[in-house]
Amino acid sequence: MAVSSTDISSATTETEVKGRSLWADARKRFFRNYAAVGGLIVLILVGLFALFGPWIARFEIDEIDFTAIGNAAQMGRPSIETGHYFGTDDLGRDIFARTVQGTQISLLVGLVGAGIAVLVGTVYGAVAGYVGGRTDGIMMRLVDVLMAIPYMFVLILLLVMFGRSMIMLFVGIGLLSWLDMSRIVRGQTLSLKNREFIEAARATGVSTAKIITRHIIPNLLGVVAVYATLLVPLMILAESFISFLGLGVQEPLTSWGALIREGAGTMRYGTLWQLGYPLFFFVITLFGFFFVGDGLRDALDPKDR
C-alpha cells in the first residue's frame, strides 16, 4: 500500500513536540513543588485575612471593652459570642482587630522595603557590572564599606535620630538592604555583558543606558524575583525585631513585633492567646515566603531543566 507525502507530513505534524518557554517550564516545575504551592496558598490566605479582616472585626483597634476587663471568669478569652474572636489583651482591646492591622503593616513594611532594596540594588549592580573598570571598582568598594557597618545598629540610630515614623522605617529598612542584591546583580551582569545580543546592540550604536534597561535588567528578572521573595521575610523579621524593642511602629498603630512584645509581657498571667495568634501569623507567613522563594529558585534553575 502506497503512502502519500500528505499522510507523512500530517503524521510528522501530529508527533511534533512543541517547545516551551523558560517561564512556562518554570511555572510547571513550580506547581510540581508541593511545599512551594503550600507556601503560596498560605500567603494568599494571609493576604485575604489582611484585606478583609477589617470588615469581619466587630471592634476598633483602640476600642476598650470594659466588660472583658471586669469579667474575671472570662479574662478576655476568645469568644464568638462576645465578638472577640481572638480574645482581648490586658487593656481590653480586641486582639483580632489588632492582629489584622499588625498583618497589614508588617506585610506593607516587608513588601515596600523589599521593593526599595530590589530597585536600588538592581540598578546599582547592573551599572557597576556593565560599565566595569574603575567605576565598577569604586562602586563595589563602597558596597564593601557599607556592608562592614552593623545593619541593625544603623537602623536603630536612624529611628532614634529622625523619629520613629513609618516612612523612616520604610526608608531605613529598604535603603540598607540593597547591598546583597547589588552584588548578586553585578555578578549576573558580568556573565551577560559579553553575550552575542549585547555585542550586537553595542555594535548598532545603542546607548549604555538603553542596553542596561532593555537588555541587561530584563534578563535578570528571574534572579531578582527569587531574591525578592527571600528578601520580604527578612524585612519582616527586621521590622518585627525593631518593634519588639519598642523602636518601630508606635501606638495607636501596631505590627506583629509589637503584638508579640505585648503578648510576651502578659504570659505570666496565663493569657497565651495574646501571644499565640500574632505569633502564629508571623511564623506561617515567614515559612510561606521561604517555601515560595525556594520553589522559584528550583523552578528557574537552568541546571534542573
Short mmCIF file of C-alpha atoms in Angstrom, two decimals:
data_model
loop_
_atom_site.label_atom_id
_atom_site.label_comp_id
_atom_site.label_asym_id
_atom_site.label_seq_id
_atom_site.Cartn_x
_atom_site.Cartn_y
_atom_site.Cartn_z
CA MET A 1 0.00 0.00 0.00
CA ALA A 2 1.45 3.34 -1.06
CA VAL A 3 1.82 6.13 1.46
CA SER A 4 1.36 9.65 0.14
CA SER A 5 3.51 12.61 1.11
CA THR A 6 0.43 14.27 2.62
CA ASP A 7 0.00 11.41 5.11
CA ILE A 8 3.67 11.58 6.07
CA SER A 9 3.58 15.35 6.66
CA SER A 10 0.39 15.12 8.74
CA ALA A 11 1.87 12.34 10.87
CA THR A 12 5.01 14.37 11.36
CA THR A 13 2.96 17.38 12.42
CA GLU A 14 0.95 15.33 14.91
CA THR A 15 4.07 13.89 16.53
CA GLU A 16 5.97 17.18 16.58
CA VAL A 17 6.98 18.19 20.09
CA LYS A 18 6.03 21.72 20.97
CA GLY A 19 8.73 23.83 22.61
CA ARG A 20 8.16 25.63 25.88
CA SER A 21 9.46 28.98 27.01
CA LEU A 22 11.56 29.42 30.13
CA TRP A 23 8.66 30.90 32.10
CA ALA A 24 6.20 28.21 31.01
CA ASP A 25 8.65 25.49 32.03
CA ALA A 26 9.36 27.28 35.32
CA ARG A 27 5.64 27.58 36.07
CA LYS A 28 5.15 23.86 35.50
CA ARG A 29 8.12 22.98 37.71
CA PHE A 30 6.93 25.38 40.42
CA PHE A 31 3.47 23.80 40.69
CA ARG A 32 5.07 20.37 40.97
CA ASN A 33 6.75 21.55 44.18
CA TYR A 34 4.12 20.86 46.85
CA ALA A 35 5.94 22.85 49.54
CA ALA A 36 6.09 25.93 47.29
CA VAL A 37 2.42 25.59 46.34
CA GLY A 38 1.52 25.19 50.02
CA GLY A 39 3.51 28.31 50.85
CA LEU A 40 1.75 30.22 48.07
CA ILE A 41 -1.67 29.15 49.40
CA VAL A 42 -0.69 30.27 52.90
CA LEU A 43 0.42 33.67 51.61
CA ILE A 44 -2.83 34.09 49.70
CA LEU A 45 -4.85 33.26 52.83
CA VAL A 46 -2.79 35.69 54.94
CA GLY A 47 -3.29 38.38 52.30
CA LEU A 48 -7.06 37.77 52.31
CA PHE A 49 -7.02 37.97 56.13
CA ALA A 50 -5.27 41.34 55.96
CA LEU A 51 -7.58 42.59 53.20
CA PHE A 52 -10.98 41.51 54.50
CA GLY A 53 -10.21 41.31 58.22
CA PRO A 54 -11.38 44.88 58.98
CA TRP A 55 -14.87 44.02 57.70
CA ILE A 56 -15.03 40.92 59.91
CA ALA A 57 -13.76 42.56 63.11
CA ARG A 58 -16.51 43.87 65.39
CA PHE A 59 -14.27 46.24 67.35
CA GLU A 60 -11.83 49.01 66.50
CA ILE A 61 -8.13 48.51 67.25
CA ASP A 62 -8.13 51.10 70.06
CA GLU A 63 -11.62 50.37 71.42
CA ILE A 64 -11.59 49.20 75.03
CA ASP A 65 -14.16 46.61 76.13
CA PHE A 66 -14.62 47.29 79.84
CA THR A 67 -16.83 44.22 80.23
CA ALA A 68 -13.91 41.99 79.19
CA ILE A 69 -11.68 43.63 81.78
CA GLY A 70 -14.22 43.30 84.58
CA ASN A 71 -15.20 39.70 83.84
CA ALA A 72 -12.79 37.71 85.96
CA ALA A 73 -14.24 34.39 84.79
CA GLN A 74 -13.56 35.04 81.12
CA MET A 75 -10.40 37.15 81.49
CA GLY A 76 -10.62 38.27 77.87
CA ARG A 77 -10.67 34.76 76.42
CA PRO A 78 -11.50 34.20 72.73
CA SER A 79 -15.25 34.03 72.24
CA ILE A 80 -17.50 34.22 69.19
CA GLU A 81 -20.45 35.32 71.32
CA THR A 82 -18.71 38.45 72.59
CA GLY A 83 -17.20 39.22 69.18
CA HIS A 84 -13.63 38.87 70.43
CA TYR A 85 -12.63 36.05 68.09
CA PHE A 86 -9.02 36.09 69.32
CA GLY A 87 -9.81 37.40 72.80
CA THR A 88 -8.70 40.70 74.30
CA ASP A 89 -5.41 41.96 75.64
CA ASP A 90 -4.72 43.15 79.18
CA LEU A 91 -6.22 46.57 78.33
CA GLY A 92 -9.45 45.12 76.92
CA ARG A 93 -8.62 45.77 73.25
CA ASP A 94 -9.70 43.28 70.60
CA ILE A 95 -6.76 41.10 69.54
CA PHE A 96 -8.44 40.09 66.26
CA ALA A 97 -8.63 43.70 65.05
CA ARG A 98 -5.10 44.41 66.25
CA THR A 99 -3.77 41.25 64.57
CA VAL A 100 -5.40 42.32 61.29
CA GLN A 101 -3.71 45.70 61.46
CA GLY A 102 -0.42 44.13 62.52
CA THR A 103 -0.60 41.84 59.49
CA GLN A 104 -1.28 44.77 57.19
CA ILE A 105 1.61 46.86 58.49
CA SER A 106 4.13 44.02 58.67
CA LEU A 107 3.33 42.90 55.12
CA LEU A 108 3.46 46.51 53.92
CA VAL A 109 6.87 47.05 55.52
CA GLY A 110 8.16 43.79 54.04
CA LEU A 111 6.90 44.46 50.53
CA VAL A 112 7.84 48.14 50.39
CA GLY A 113 11.25 47.52 51.97
CA ALA A 114 11.97 44.66 49.59
CA GLY A 115 10.77 46.77 46.65
CA ILE A 116 13.15 49.61 47.52
CA ALA A 117 16.03 47.17 48.01
CA VAL A 118 15.33 45.42 44.70
CA LEU A 119 15.04 48.68 42.76
CA VAL A 120 18.19 50.29 44.15
CA GLY A 121 20.25 47.10 44.20
CA THR A 122 19.29 46.05 40.67
CA VAL A 123 20.11 49.39 39.08
CA TYR A 124 23.31 49.83 41.09
CA GLY A 125 24.59 46.31 40.40
CA ALA A 126 23.70 46.40 36.71
CA VAL A 127 25.50 49.72 36.19
CA ALA A 128 28.59 48.55 38.07
CA GLY A 129 28.76 45.23 36.25
CA TYR A 130 28.19 46.59 32.75
CA VAL A 131 30.39 49.70 32.92
CA GLY A 132 33.22 47.80 34.66
CA GLY A 133 36.72 49.12 35.09
CA ARG A 134 37.48 51.77 37.67
CA THR A 135 33.80 52.66 38.03
CA ASP A 136 32.98 49.08 39.00
CA GLY A 137 35.87 49.03 41.48
CA ILE A 138 34.79 52.24 43.20
CA MET A 139 31.11 51.27 43.36
CA MET A 140 31.77 47.81 44.79
CA ARG A 141 34.33 49.08 47.31
CA LEU A 142 31.60 51.41 48.55
CA VAL A 143 29.32 48.40 48.93
CA ASP A 144 32.02 46.56 50.90
CA VAL A 145 32.42 49.54 53.25
CA LEU A 146 28.65 49.80 53.84
CA MET A 147 28.37 46.04 54.46
CA ALA A 148 31.01 46.33 57.17
CA ILE A 149 28.70 48.67 59.15
CA PRO A 150 26.29 46.84 61.51
CA TYR A 151 22.93 46.93 59.75
CA MET A 152 20.69 46.87 62.82
CA PHE A 153 22.77 49.50 64.61
CA VAL A 154 22.37 51.93 61.71
CA LEU A 155 18.62 51.29 61.53
CA ILE A 156 18.16 51.90 65.25
CA LEU A 157 20.28 55.05 65.00
CA LEU A 158 18.16 56.39 62.13
CA LEU A 159 14.93 55.78 64.06
CA VAL A 160 16.29 57.46 67.18
CA MET A 161 17.69 60.50 65.34
CA PHE A 162 14.93 61.16 62.80
CA GLY A 163 11.87 59.90 64.66
CA ARG A 164 10.02 56.61 64.93
CA SER A 165 7.80 57.06 61.90
CA MET A 166 6.57 54.61 59.30
CA ILE A 167 8.32 56.49 56.49
CA MET A 168 11.67 56.34 58.26
CA LEU A 169 11.12 52.64 58.92
CA PHE A 170 10.46 52.04 55.20
CA VAL A 171 13.45 54.08 54.11
CA GLY A 172 15.81 52.68 56.74
CA ILE A 173 14.98 49.04 56.03
CA GLY A 174 14.87 49.41 52.25
CA LEU A 175 17.94 51.53 51.66
CA LEU A 176 20.12 49.40 53.91
CA SER A 177 19.08 46.08 52.36
CA TRP A 178 20.10 46.62 48.73
CA LEU A 179 23.76 45.73 49.24
CA ASP A 180 23.44 41.97 48.77
CA MET A 181 21.11 42.49 45.82
CA SER A 182 23.65 44.75 44.10
CA ARG A 183 26.40 42.13 44.41
CA ILE A 184 24.15 39.39 43.03
CA VAL A 185 23.01 41.54 40.10
CA ARG A 186 26.59 42.63 39.34
CA GLY A 187 27.75 39.01 39.12
CA GLN A 188 24.92 38.12 36.74
CA THR A 189 25.59 41.24 34.66
CA LEU A 190 29.24 40.27 34.22
CA SER A 191 28.12 36.98 32.71
CA LEU A 192 25.70 38.74 30.33
CA LYS A 193 27.68 41.75 29.11
CA ASN A 194 29.75 39.76 26.60
CA ARG A 195 26.86 37.75 25.16
CA GLU A 196 26.08 37.97 21.45
CA PHE A 197 22.90 40.03 21.73
CA ILE A 198 24.66 42.61 23.91
CA GLU A 199 27.53 42.82 21.42
CA ALA A 200 25.04 43.27 18.59
CA ALA A 201 23.24 46.07 20.43
CA ARG A 202 26.54 47.79 21.18
CA ALA A 203 27.65 47.49 17.55
CA THR A 204 24.46 49.12 16.27
CA GLY A 205 25.07 52.17 18.45
CA VAL A 206 22.60 51.54 21.28
CA SER A 207 23.43 53.71 24.27
CA THR A 208 24.66 52.25 27.56
CA ALA A 209 21.52 53.30 29.42
CA LYS A 210 19.25 51.55 26.91
CA ILE A 211 21.37 48.39 26.91
CA ILE A 212 21.12 48.21 30.72
CA THR A 213 17.38 48.91 30.89
CA ARG A 214 16.26 46.96 27.79
CA HIS A 215 18.70 44.04 27.62
CA ILE A 216 20.53 43.51 30.92
CA ILE A 217 17.81 44.05 33.54
CA PRO A 218 15.04 42.09 31.70
CA ASN A 219 17.34 39.07 31.57
CA LEU A 220 17.87 39.32 35.34
CA LEU A 221 14.19 39.19 36.26
CA GLY A 222 14.36 35.52 37.26
CA VAL A 223 17.20 36.04 39.72
CA VAL A 224 15.66 39.26 41.02
CA ALA A 225 12.25 37.61 41.56
CA VAL A 226 13.78 34.74 43.52
CA TYR A 227 15.83 37.01 45.74
CA ALA A 228 12.89 39.38 46.27
CA THR A 229 10.71 36.58 47.67
CA LEU A 230 13.52 35.70 50.09
CA LEU A 231 14.08 39.36 50.95
CA VAL A 232 10.50 40.07 52.08
CA PRO A 233 10.64 37.77 55.15
CA LEU A 234 13.99 39.30 56.09
CA MET A 235 12.36 42.74 56.00
CA ILE A 236 9.51 41.48 58.16
CA LEU A 237 11.98 39.99 60.63
CA ALA A 238 13.90 43.27 60.84
CA GLU A 239 10.74 45.30 61.39
CA SER A 240 9.42 42.85 63.99
CA PHE A 241 12.70 42.94 65.89
CA ILE A 242 12.72 46.76 65.90
CA SER A 243 9.08 46.87 67.03
CA PHE A 244 9.77 44.24 69.67
CA LEU A 245 12.37 46.60 71.11
CA GLY A 246 9.79 49.41 71.11
CA LEU A 247 11.54 51.46 68.41
CA GLY A 248 9.37 50.57 65.43
CA VAL A 249 5.66 51.09 64.90
CA GLN A 250 4.15 53.29 67.61
CA GLU A 251 0.66 53.40 69.09
CA PRO A 252 -2.11 53.53 68.03
CA LEU A 253 -0.64 51.55 65.13
CA THR A 254 0.73 48.09 65.72
CA SER A 255 2.62 45.29 63.98
CA TRP A 256 3.48 41.66 64.60
CA GLY A 257 6.60 42.61 66.55
CA ALA A 258 4.70 44.99 68.81
CA LEU A 259 1.92 42.43 69.38
CA ILE A 260 4.43 39.71 70.22
CA ARG A 261 6.14 42.05 72.68
CA GLU A 262 2.82 42.80 74.39
CA GLY A 263 1.88 39.11 74.47
CA ALA A 264 5.25 38.09 75.89
CA GLY A 265 4.76 40.59 78.71
CA THR A 266 1.45 39.02 79.79
CA MET A 267 2.40 35.34 79.53
CA ARG A 268 2.76 35.05 83.30
CA TYR A 269 -0.96 35.83 83.65
CA GLY A 270 -1.93 32.84 81.50
CA THR A 271 -3.24 34.89 78.56
CA LEU A 272 -1.39 32.84 75.96
CA TRP A 273 -3.83 33.83 73.21
CA GLN A 274 -2.44 37.36 73.27
CA LEU A 275 0.92 35.96 72.17
CA GLY A 276 -0.26 32.92 70.23
CA TYR A 277 -2.35 34.48 67.45
CA PRO A 278 0.14 37.16 66.28
CA LEU A 279 2.99 34.67 66.59
CA PHE A 280 1.06 32.14 64.50
CA PHE A 281 0.53 34.56 61.61
CA PHE A 282 4.13 35.74 61.90
CA VAL A 283 5.55 32.21 61.64
CA ILE A 284 3.35 30.88 58.83
CA THR A 285 3.99 34.00 56.73
CA LEU A 286 7.75 33.66 57.06
CA PHE A 287 7.61 29.97 56.16
CA GLY A 288 5.30 30.75 53.24
CA PHE A 289 7.74 33.26 51.74
CA PHE A 290 10.71 30.95 52.27
CA PHE A 291 8.94 27.99 50.63
CA VAL A 292 7.84 30.13 47.65
CA GLY A 293 11.37 31.52 47.30
CA ASP A 294 12.89 28.04 47.33
CA GLY A 295 10.32 26.87 44.80
CA LEU A 296 11.08 29.76 42.44
CA ARG A 297 14.79 29.16 42.78
CA ASP A 298 14.41 25.49 41.84
CA ALA A 299 11.97 26.26 39.03
CA LEU A 300 14.21 28.89 37.42
CA ASP A 301 17.47 26.96 37.82
CA PRO A 302 18.56 26.01 34.26
CA LYS A 303 20.64 23.10 35.60
CA ASP A 304 17.49 21.29 36.71
CA ARG A 305 15.55 21.74 33.46
#
